[in-house]
Amino acid sequence: MSETVSAVHVAPGELTPPSANQGLLEVFRRRYLLKLLVRREISARYQGSFLGLMWSYINPLSQFFLYWFVMGYILNLHKNVENFAVHIFAGLIVVHFFTETFAAGTRSIVRNKALVKKMAMPREMFPVASMLVSLYHVGPQLVILVIACLFYGWMPDPGGVLAVLLALGIIMLLGTALALLFAAANVFFRDFGSAVGILTHFVRFGVPMIYPYSLVDERFGGHTTAYLSNPIADAVLLMQRAFWIGTTQHPAEMARTNLPPNLFQLGALAVVACFVLLLIGQMVFTRLQNRIPERLQ
Amino acid sequence: MTASIVAENVSKTFTLRYHRTFKQMTVAMVKGHDVSDDFKALDDVSFTIEQGESIGLMGLNGSGKSTMLKLINGIMRPDGGTVLTRGRIAGLIATGAGFHPQLTGRENVYLNAAILGMSEAETRRKFDEIVDFADIGRHLDAPVGNYSSGMFARLGFSVAIHVDSDIFLADEVLAVGDRPFKRKCMEKMEEIRTSGRTLLYVSHAAGSVRKMCDRVIVLEKGRVGFDGDVDEGIRYLKYDDDNTENEPDEDDTEDMDDDLGADI
Ligand SMILES: Nc1ncnc2c1ncn2[C@@H]1O[C@H](COP(=O)(O)OP(=O)(O)O)[C@@H](O)[C@H]1O
Ligand SMILES: [Mg+2]
């Protein structure tokens, strides 16, 4: 047995529990790692497919044409809703942002199990990275929308900018919150991953995207509180306020009939509610994640 | 002396799940079988490791060595008791590195280093050294999913060893990899040891434990069976009755039959 005399090495700091779990705050403290994971996600989301990243645009565009044709042409909403294409697309951008975040975020931990099982790191990284990748795809879609709107004589206004920021903020918070909850739950029962597909259907039909808000108001006889308590519906309405309203002939009249009167108040409330949901998501995630590494096969 | 790793009454319970689907669960419940079955992979484990000590963590397969390292590393948290550590931790657990199979070796080096807490500049500075040590040639730009288990381990070990850590965990690192690489690894670990960093070395090879460690902890079915002198520890395990002592390198082949690429 060799008795080597060791050099003195002084480890810094205090004795601490080694689990690198400091939640979402830690995620944003380690931005370099987050950047690498986001980059990886972007290249991996459509890995092994020929069209690759183009799927991120084919997907929403095909939905757009489907709704445009079925709702607009067959159900004849083109007649009733001015610039119906803009109406659909403005909503679709945030709806697609949400469904992508939700779906990819839910799978994120299982998909990265090679890392989760072997490395100590804040696991919130993965759902957050999924959200950021989805956000990254929103950019080009917004550009297309703005160009289309300009053709209709739309001009940007400060209220519209605020509306877009609120809408994106709502989806970022809500998407991350649900991605956290479902990503953790999906480790224990893959059923949660399958449930996401169904939930996204509800989302698509539960927002004023392929039908105007005026119809909802009419059907419910003004009792729209339940409908409007859906943050995604609020986000879609904010998008309509920012883009679609400005493209119509009589914006003031359109806003009166097709937007709730207290839209910005609703938006702000939705941001707060989604933030609270995110805190809850973090709490549940922290509880569940104790057992995540051992459950990943 | 300052404590580097302190484990106090640590326990970790795993669930052996017999029934996974709704149908299986209902059938089991109707028949009155257990729906789940818990067992303790670690049971009331306590020890203190001082800064600069090198410890041989030994025990039969399934005795809880890798689980203990996962708790020390922070991958898992104990169900009971506490684990406390001081400083940065790097190392390899259960032979494999935390690599993403679809990413190339190069991308994985950056990702792995970032997870271990290295900055971009630091990684770039050490990159050539890491690649040289791993010596995987042109495969650096191929997805690591296609690597042989030896190459996989080499790259993982190389990243881990180049992190400026205060604690280094080596879990059966020599189980895969050819003999020249094993020798290089032993040299590196010797370096870690003499630099005064804490080394926690898991191995079934009595020879290399004798060479590397100044204390042995033996786990037996999740409990500390022995904690103390190296030779006594090896005798305790009855690992010394094979006459391989004059040829420590040969000893390492014992590791070969251990879980090669297994994840536990
Ligand atoms: N994720 C897990 N789920 C259930 N049992 C596990 C899990 N990981 C390890 N075990 C069990 O815990 C025990 C200790 O495992 P491990 O620490 O890997 O042993 P060692 O590294 O000493 O060979 C083994 O019986 C193993 O089957
Ligand atoms: Mg092991």
mmCIF file of N, CA and C and ligand atoms in Angstrom, chain B residues 66 171-172 264, ligand 2:
data_model
loop_
_atom_site.group_PDB
_atom_site.id
_atom_site.type_symbol
_atom_site.label_atom_id
_atom_site.label_comp_id
_atom_site.label_asym_id
_atom_site.label_seq_id
_atom_site.Cartn_x
_atom_site.Cartn_y
_atom_site.Cartn_z
ATOM 1 N N SER B 66 -23.178 2.340 -6.678
ATOM 2 C CA SER B 66 -23.558 3.369 -7.652
ATOM 3 C C SER B 66 -24.629 4.285 -7.086
ATOM 4 N N ASP B 171 -16.604 5.406 -10.862
ATOM 5 C CA ASP B 171 -17.396 4.197 -10.659
ATOM 6 C C ASP B 171 -17.084 3.190 -11.756
ATOM 7 N N GLU B 172 -16.268 2.203 -11.433
ATOM 8 C CA GLU B 172 -15.913 1.154 -12.389
ATOM 9 C C GLU B 172 -15.490 1.718 -13.724
ATOM 10 N N ILE B 264 -27.102 0.927 -14.320
ATOM 11 C CA ILE B 264 -27.285 1.001 -12.862
ATOM 12 C C ILE B 264 -25.960 1.091 -12.158
HETATM 13 MG MG MG C 2 -22.639 -0.038 -9.917
#
